[in-house]
């Protein structure tokens, strides 16, 4: 017969380790980075365009001023050129030179003779024009003078050339200043944009972070946790939906707990009923035998020999009754384990030798005990482990009525000490193996079927359990583990 087993509540899920995102992988950083990047790229395009436009304007201004100055010089020097009035030409040249940015100014006649110039070494000589390099932007690298040339014509005929050079230094520094200001503007935009993006990302992800905290509390089992709903946006909607889900989860979990409690109660009652019936059944046989024997002894029809036989039965049956009740009390009254470090090898040897003496047979019973040096002590409740070893070794010996080999081995597996009890007895049929540790499961005449049930309960209290492998006609190995370290 088997006692019904209580179905355990599903174990809480072990929460998976959260990935360590690192700041760079957070949604907050990504959001901030993207917004800041878009901001900077757009501002960069806008500022570059504005600065380029400004530069073009500055250049155009200088060019147009240069052209006007060259034209004016040409017009102003026409008469002086015709009359070959070098003094007037020198005066015109000086006036032009006094204009801002003018580097040089020169007037040549149609044959190329220099008649007026800001460079005295060239005066009166027939030299190539100064304005040969550049008459428009961009200038060559390292050239800081914009050269301009204007032909002097009278009645459509060219009588000379006015050339002048304008320094681009002032323009260059104005342009550099414009670029500097543009870059400063981009930098300011970057800082302001990042700040705004940071604030935006904070606002957007704040709700998610709140939700994350609540999810963590729920995963620790706190189903009363709720996400505060502070906004009406998508995060707010998500928070409401999430809270609804948790409420449903809580209701389902309460319902499941109630159902489990109800079933546990029912199973416990069924178990008590079944156990009572089993005990009554177990007790009835020896009790009937005792009653019969007492009745027989009460009469005077028994011979001396029969009387001795009846008394022997009386002794046997009352002993059996006592053992059944003793086993049952042992099973019912298993106390909390008080595990301390103790001598495992010594205990094994003591019990094995005691049982070996009782079960020695003529066919031969061999006993082997082998405890690895690092597996000779463990953490256990001495009295309870005594009972575990006793029951297991006794079962092994009872499975080998005609002799065999019983070997007990201990070894260390990491922090655990494994105890193996191996016999070469009759073995256990596979169909019985699953139920064997349940109370009152026995195939042995006179057995109560409580031995392994007691062992299992004690081992569970030690945080471990029994493992049995068996082959019919070959033997059985039972093993369990104990804590090797305190
Ligand atoms: N080493 C073993 N070899 C073969 N069968 C075994 C072994 N150990 C246990 N069993 C089987 O398991 C059954 C249950 O064992 P358990 O110790 O719980 O009860 P029991 O030995 O029958 O009675 P008791 O309560 O007196 O121990 C046994 O009746 C036996 O059939
Ligand atoms: Mg037993």
XYZ file of C-alpha atoms and ligand atoms in Angstrom:
518
model
C 0.000 0.000 0.000
C 1.225 3.469 -0.642
C 0.459 6.732 1.103
C -0.641 9.571 -1.149
C 2.050 12.150 -1.680
C 1.465 15.887 -1.272
C 2.052 17.716 -4.496
C 4.495 20.534 -3.858
C 3.755 24.085 -4.981
C 5.792 24.936 -8.073
C 9.186 26.190 -6.984
C 9.708 29.923 -7.557
C 11.624 30.516 -10.760
C 15.256 31.326 -10.209
C 15.628 34.771 -11.723
C 18.085 34.808 -14.618
C 21.045 37.060 -14.082
C 20.398 40.482 -15.550
C 22.850 41.406 -18.264
C 25.269 44.080 -17.133
C 24.327 46.714 -19.728
C 27.008 49.269 -18.895
C 26.134 52.922 -19.375
C 26.935 52.874 -23.102
C 24.351 50.170 -23.777
C 21.561 51.825 -21.806
C 18.521 53.131 -23.587
C 19.108 56.453 -21.839
C 22.587 56.833 -23.340
C 21.498 55.719 -26.802
C 18.605 58.145 -26.826
C 20.795 60.973 -25.613
C 23.561 60.131 -28.057
C 21.220 59.929 -31.065
C 19.456 63.197 -30.268
C 22.781 64.961 -29.613
C 24.267 63.528 -32.829
C 21.334 64.623 -34.997
C 21.452 68.019 -33.326
C 25.162 68.455 -33.944
C 25.021 67.240 -37.553
C 22.151 69.588 -38.402
C 23.763 72.514 -36.584
C 27.079 71.672 -38.289
C 25.487 71.790 -41.751
C 23.620 74.966 -40.947
C 26.616 76.763 -39.394
C 29.037 75.648 -42.126
C 26.660 76.936 -44.757
C 26.209 80.245 -42.954
C 29.943 80.700 -42.448
C 30.691 79.851 -46.083
C 28.112 82.373 -47.230
C 29.643 84.990 -44.964
C 33.127 84.207 -46.325
C 31.906 84.483 -49.911
C 30.354 87.831 -49.063
C 33.588 89.122 -47.530
C 35.545 87.993 -50.593
C 33.015 89.510 -52.991
C 33.192 92.791 -51.095
C 36.985 92.898 -51.340
C 36.892 91.979 -55.006
C 34.293 94.580 -55.851
C 36.198 97.246 -53.874
C 39.373 96.304 -55.734
C 37.647 96.497 -59.104
C 36.161 99.920 -58.346
C 39.526 101.160 -57.117
C 41.255 99.866 -60.263
C 38.625 101.512 -62.516
C 38.865 104.794 -60.594
C 42.652 104.717 -60.852
C 42.412 104.111 -64.598
C 39.931 106.952 -65.096
C 41.844 109.341 -62.819
C 45.154 108.729 -64.560
C 43.927 109.088 -68.177
C 44.772 112.777 -68.545
C 48.053 112.545 -66.681
C 49.006 109.656 -68.935
C 48.179 111.610 -72.107
C 50.178 114.585 -70.987
C 52.863 112.330 -69.488
C 52.490 114.293 -66.237
C 54.513 112.040 -63.981
C 53.939 114.247 -60.937
C 50.166 113.940 -61.294
C 50.514 110.192 -61.767
C 52.644 109.954 -58.606
C 49.989 111.868 -56.686
C 47.219 109.563 -57.958
C 49.335 106.552 -57.030
C 49.893 107.912 -53.500
C 46.193 108.548 -53.037
C 45.322 105.040 -54.121
C 48.068 103.621 -51.881
C 46.552 105.409 -48.888
C 43.363 103.345 -49.309
C 42.973 100.433 -46.847
C 44.456 97.084 -47.930
C 46.277 98.463 -50.994
C 49.667 96.755 -51.255
C 50.854 98.324 -54.478
C 49.598 100.495 -57.351
C 51.248 101.015 -60.685
C 50.501 102.752 -64.016
C 52.237 101.731 -67.226
C 51.915 103.120 -70.727
C 50.844 101.010 -73.690
C 54.431 99.928 -74.368
C 54.906 98.639 -70.853
C 57.006 101.481 -69.382
C 56.207 102.090 -65.741
C 55.226 105.753 -65.381
C 53.984 105.750 -61.807
C 54.388 103.141 -59.065
C 54.497 102.540 -55.336
C 57.693 100.566 -55.998
C 60.393 103.129 -56.887
C 62.803 100.486 -58.247
C 60.436 99.851 -61.159
C 59.860 103.523 -62.187
C 60.778 104.341 -65.795
C 61.547 100.734 -66.658
C 59.830 98.551 -69.216
C 58.736 95.662 -67.093
C 56.015 92.995 -67.126
C 52.853 93.979 -65.305
C 52.718 93.251 -61.568
C 49.163 91.944 -61.759
C 49.816 88.619 -63.352
C 49.060 86.212 -60.545
C 45.446 86.311 -59.597
C 42.547 88.388 -60.611
C 39.923 86.504 -58.674
C 39.407 84.157 -55.746
C 40.525 81.653 -54.688
C 44.138 82.794 -54.485
C 47.009 80.371 -54.717
C 48.287 78.929 -51.428
C 50.442 81.419 -49.556
C 49.336 84.312 -51.833
C 47.830 87.094 -49.735
C 47.436 89.716 -52.466
C 44.499 90.051 -54.844
C 45.877 91.467 -58.112
C 43.664 93.650 -60.341
C 44.281 95.207 -63.734
C 42.339 97.857 -65.644
C 43.198 98.998 -69.158
C 43.203 102.776 -69.704
C 41.435 103.599 -72.976
C 40.804 106.756 -74.879
C 38.302 106.573 -77.736
C 38.461 102.829 -77.575
C 42.237 102.742 -77.888
C 44.349 101.333 -75.078
C 46.881 103.878 -73.864
C 48.046 102.263 -70.641
C 47.279 99.905 -67.742
C 46.515 100.508 -64.096
C 47.382 97.626 -61.778
C 46.892 97.352 -58.056
C 47.151 94.700 -55.368
C 44.866 94.404 -52.390
C 46.018 92.622 -49.242
C 43.735 89.783 -48.183
C 45.189 89.647 -44.636
C 42.335 91.614 -43.074
C 39.818 89.605 -45.046
C 41.524 86.357 -44.039
C 41.415 87.225 -40.350
C 37.756 88.271 -40.690
C 37.024 84.954 -42.308
C 39.011 83.052 -39.675
C 37.027 84.905 -37.004
C 33.800 83.916 -38.739
C 34.912 80.275 -38.816
C 35.951 80.445 -35.138
C 32.597 81.877 -34.175
C 30.904 79.191 -36.240
C 32.824 76.442 -34.462
C 32.066 77.991 -31.078
C 28.441 78.040 -32.097
C 28.608 74.312 -32.986
C 30.255 73.589 -29.627
C 27.600 75.559 -27.781
C 24.964 73.725 -29.807
C 26.603 70.414 -28.883
C 26.534 71.235 -25.173
C 23.012 72.635 -25.254
C 21.832 69.777 -27.494
C 23.376 67.114 -25.241
C 21.838 68.752 -22.178
C 18.440 68.873 -23.834
C 18.863 65.285 -25.065
C 19.879 64.168 -21.580
C 16.812 65.836 -20.060
C 14.640 64.285 -22.762
C 16.119 60.833 -22.255
C 15.661 61.194 -18.481
C 12.021 62.107 -18.944
C 11.417 59.307 -21.431
C 13.159 56.539 -19.555
C 12.182 57.577 -16.004
C 8.942 55.652 -16.314
C 10.807 52.612 -17.661
C 13.297 52.717 -14.784
C 10.423 52.848 -12.284
C 8.920 49.856 -14.040
C 12.226 47.998 -13.922
C 12.407 48.456 -10.114
C 8.901 47.073 -9.770
C 9.647 44.128 -12.076
C 12.637 43.287 -9.875
C 10.448 43.396 -6.741
C 7.883 41.159 -8.421
C 10.546 38.684 -9.479
C 11.541 38.518 -5.792
C 7.959 37.488 -5.043
C 6.387 40.822 -4.025
C 3.151 40.746 -6.007
C 1.912 43.876 -4.227
C 4.394 46.044 -6.090
C 2.827 48.436 -8.624
C 4.318 50.839 -11.129
C 3.406 54.471 -10.336
C 1.485 55.919 -13.300
C 2.751 59.493 -13.691
C 2.226 60.192 -17.384
C -0.458 59.670 -19.982
C 1.936 58.802 -22.779
C 2.893 55.336 -24.034
C 4.951 54.689 -20.896
C 1.903 55.542 -18.776
C -0.277 53.208 -20.853
C 2.359 50.494 -20.517
C 2.478 51.036 -16.733
C -1.308 50.653 -16.445
C -1.268 47.496 -18.595
C 1.630 46.155 -16.558
C -0.176 46.824 -13.258
C -3.262 45.051 -14.589
C -1.126 42.081 -15.540
C 0.420 41.947 -12.037
C -3.045 42.129 -10.458
C -4.194 39.183 -12.585
C -1.012 37.349 -11.698
C -1.618 37.998 -8.002
C -5.217 36.775 -8.217
C -4.083 33.633 -10.085
C -1.314 33.000 -7.590
C -3.672 33.449 -4.590
C -6.130 31.097 -6.240
C -3.379 28.539 -6.839
C -2.171 28.847 -3.230
C -5.721 28.364 -1.934
C -6.233 25.383 -4.207
C -2.918 23.927 -3.087
C -3.836 24.455 0.561
C -7.200 22.773 -0.012
C -5.611 19.826 -1.788
C -2.876 19.564 0.811
C -5.499 19.438 3.536
C -7.493 16.810 1.665
C -4.401 14.744 0.914
C -3.250 15.006 4.516
C -6.620 13.724 5.729
C -6.541 10.932 3.155
C -3.031 10.078 4.238
C -4.004 9.965 7.922
C -6.974 7.741 7.043
C -4.826 5.431 4.951
C -2.111 5.226 7.562
C -4.623 4.491 10.298
C -6.077 1.700 8.186
C -2.589 0.298 7.527
C -1.597 0.450 11.187
C -4.874 -1.162 12.205
C -4.265 -3.872 9.624
C -0.642 -4.377 10.705
C -1.636 -4.533 14.353
C -4.654 -6.779 13.902
C -2.657 -9.896 12.894
C -0.296 -10.045 15.878
C -3.116 -8.891 18.179
C -5.411 -11.736 17.049
C -2.557 -14.177 17.553
C -1.979 -12.774 21.069
C -5.700 -12.960 21.938
C -5.884 -16.554 20.682
C -2.781 -17.494 22.611
C -4.065 -15.898 25.818
C -7.378 -17.781 25.380
C -5.521 -21.037 24.873
C -3.369 -20.432 27.928
C -6.520 -19.678 29.972
C -7.880 -23.234 29.325
C -6.450 -26.351 30.916
C -6.398 -28.576 27.872
C -2.841 -27.758 26.796
C 0.028 -30.127 27.322
C 3.270 -28.794 28.722
C 4.807 -28.849 25.258
C 1.889 -27.014 23.583
C 1.884 -24.471 26.376
C 5.570 -23.708 25.696
C 4.786 -23.309 21.971
C 1.871 -20.926 22.654
C 4.080 -18.845 24.967
C 6.691 -18.660 22.208
C 4.001 -17.407 19.759
C 2.850 -14.927 22.398
C 6.431 -13.658 22.716
C 6.946 -13.423 18.954
C 3.703 -11.636 18.228
C 4.007 -9.177 21.096
C 7.585 -8.472 19.905
C 6.283 -7.853 16.390
C 3.554 -5.597 17.730
C 6.121 -3.664 19.687
C 8.358 -3.301 16.632
C 5.506 -2.085 14.398
C 4.530 0.556 16.941
C 8.180 1.479 17.532
C 8.829 1.959 13.782
C 5.681 3.961 13.370
C 6.571 6.188 16.323
C 10.047 6.656 14.847
C 8.517 7.700 11.555
C 5.990 10.028 13.120
C 8.336 11.677 15.561
C 11.393 12.541 13.485
C 12.724 15.687 15.129
C 14.638 18.557 13.535
C 18.198 17.558 12.580
C 21.047 18.999 14.606
C 23.904 18.584 12.168
C 27.469 18.972 13.423
C 30.808 17.754 12.086
C 31.217 14.128 13.217
C 33.173 10.947 12.571
C 31.419 9.262 9.642
C 33.890 6.415 9.205
C 33.654 5.441 12.899
C 29.853 5.380 12.791
C 29.797 3.264 9.618
C 32.253 0.762 11.106
C 30.337 0.536 14.394
C 26.957 -0.188 12.731
C 28.340 -2.447 9.995
C 30.247 -4.618 12.467
C 27.253 -4.899 14.802
C 24.913 -5.978 11.955
C 27.574 -8.231 10.438
C 27.798 -10.239 13.662
C 24.013 -10.847 13.586
C 23.865 -11.826 9.926
C 26.928 -13.977 9.401
C 25.932 -17.067 7.442
C 27.636 -20.304 6.676
C 27.640 -19.520 2.955
C 29.748 -16.503 3.726
C 29.064 -12.858 4.027
C 31.802 -10.416 3.096
C 31.926 -6.905 4.440
C 34.078 -4.156 2.932
C 34.357 -0.639 4.272
C 36.395 1.881 2.365
C 36.412 5.549 3.325
C 38.603 7.926 1.283
C 40.953 9.921 3.560
C 39.172 13.193 2.720
C 35.732 11.592 3.260
C 35.980 10.255 6.804
C 34.008 12.970 8.528
C 30.962 14.994 7.506
C 28.280 17.298 8.886
C 25.273 15.320 10.175
C 22.969 14.593 13.117
C 24.659 11.587 14.689
C 21.555 9.834 16.077
C 19.602 10.345 12.881
C 22.429 9.189 10.613
C 22.856 6.125 12.836
C 19.262 5.236 12.034
C 19.784 5.917 8.284
C 22.859 3.670 8.100
C 21.229 1.013 10.248
C 18.090 0.823 8.072
C 20.033 0.808 4.799
C 22.595 -1.785 5.872
C 19.900 -3.926 7.429
C 17.907 -3.852 4.181
C 21.053 -4.842 2.266
C 21.748 -7.767 4.613
C 18.117 -8.858 4.554
C 18.347 -8.909 0.731
C 21.244 -11.431 0.990
C 19.894 -14.246 3.230
C 22.270 -16.667 1.592
C 25.340 -14.523 1.872
C 27.025 -12.119 -0.510
C 29.017 -8.963 -0.283
C 28.122 -5.738 1.475
C 30.415 -2.845 0.764
C 30.199 0.656 2.135
C 32.246 3.386 0.491
C 32.613 7.103 1.081
C 34.229 9.624 -1.228
C 34.398 13.382 -1.563
C 32.702 15.164 -4.488
C 33.574 18.848 -4.153
C 31.977 20.062 -0.936
C 29.895 16.883 -0.566
C 30.615 13.477 0.900
C 28.947 10.665 -1.006
C 28.036 7.491 0.901
C 27.441 4.337 -1.189
C 25.990 1.136 0.257
C 26.217 -1.705 -2.235
C 24.970 -5.268 -1.847
C 24.860 -8.333 -4.069
C 21.373 -9.285 -2.906
C 18.100 -10.061 -4.671
C 17.671 -6.526 -6.086
C 14.470 -4.527 -6.482
C 12.108 -4.913 -9.466
C 12.031 -1.735 -11.614
C 8.266 -1.425 -11.097
C 8.757 -1.170 -7.314
C 11.730 1.155 -7.408
C 9.756 4.392 -7.805
C 7.513 3.801 -4.790
C 10.010 2.141 -2.519
C 10.640 5.113 -0.220
C 6.941 5.656 0.483
C 5.672 4.473 3.902
C 4.340 0.901 4.301
C 5.793 -0.344 1.010
C 7.320 -3.699 1.831
C 7.965 -7.050 0.227
C 9.457 -8.561 3.342
C 7.476 -10.778 5.621
C 7.413 -9.099 9.003
C 8.613 -5.779 7.551
C 6.610 -2.612 8.167
C 7.817 -0.766 5.058
C 8.809 2.243 7.140
C 12.602 1.776 7.014
C 13.273 3.664 3.749
C 10.520 6.201 4.482
C 12.323 7.097 7.732
C 15.662 7.258 5.868
C 14.220 9.549 3.221
C 12.683 11.924 5.777
C 15.917 12.179 7.719
C 17.949 12.798 4.551
C 15.538 15.480 3.365
C 16.095 17.181 6.708
C 19.815 17.055 5.942
C 19.148 18.787 2.615
C 19.736 15.671 0.538
C 17.915 12.541 -0.579
C 18.283 8.884 -1.313
C 19.256 7.610 -4.726
C 18.700 3.905 -5.499
C 19.873 1.850 -8.456
C 19.121 -1.828 -8.517
C 19.214 -4.851 -10.832
C 17.134 -7.883 -9.933
C 19.305 -10.860 -9.078
C 22.466 -8.743 -9.196
C 22.240 -6.300 -6.331
C 21.389 -2.828 -5.173
C 23.273 0.386 -4.626
C 21.826 3.089 -2.411
C 23.629 6.385 -2.012
C 23.205 9.795 -0.508
C 25.296 12.875 0.057
C 26.199 14.824 3.185
C 27.787 18.224 3.549
C 31.549 17.797 3.710
C 32.227 21.349 4.898
C 30.751 23.214 7.870
N 19.022 -3.394 -0.455
C 17.852 -3.884 -0.851
N 17.786 -4.932 -1.680
C 16.593 -5.420 -2.104
N 15.405 -4.893 -1.740
C 15.396 -3.864 -0.904
C 16.614 -3.284 -0.421
N 16.278 -2.224 0.364
C 14.943 -2.168 0.372
N 14.419 -3.129 -0.377
C 12.998 -3.354 -0.667
O 12.304 -2.230 -0.237
C 11.255 -2.570 0.668
C 11.052 -1.446 1.651
O 12.154 -1.334 2.506
P 11.968 -0.667 3.890
O 13.256 -0.677 4.598
O 11.269 0.611 3.730
O 10.941 -1.632 4.581
P 11.184 -3.072 5.080
O 12.618 -3.386 5.108
O 10.319 -3.962 4.244
O 10.569 -3.009 6.527
P 11.199 -2.237 7.761
O 10.224 -1.211 8.097
O 11.310 -3.307 8.810
O 12.500 -1.717 7.345
C 11.729 -3.826 1.267
O 10.609 -4.597 1.688
C 12.446 -4.503 0.108
O 11.522 -5.132 -0.735
Mg 13.960 -2.100 6.067
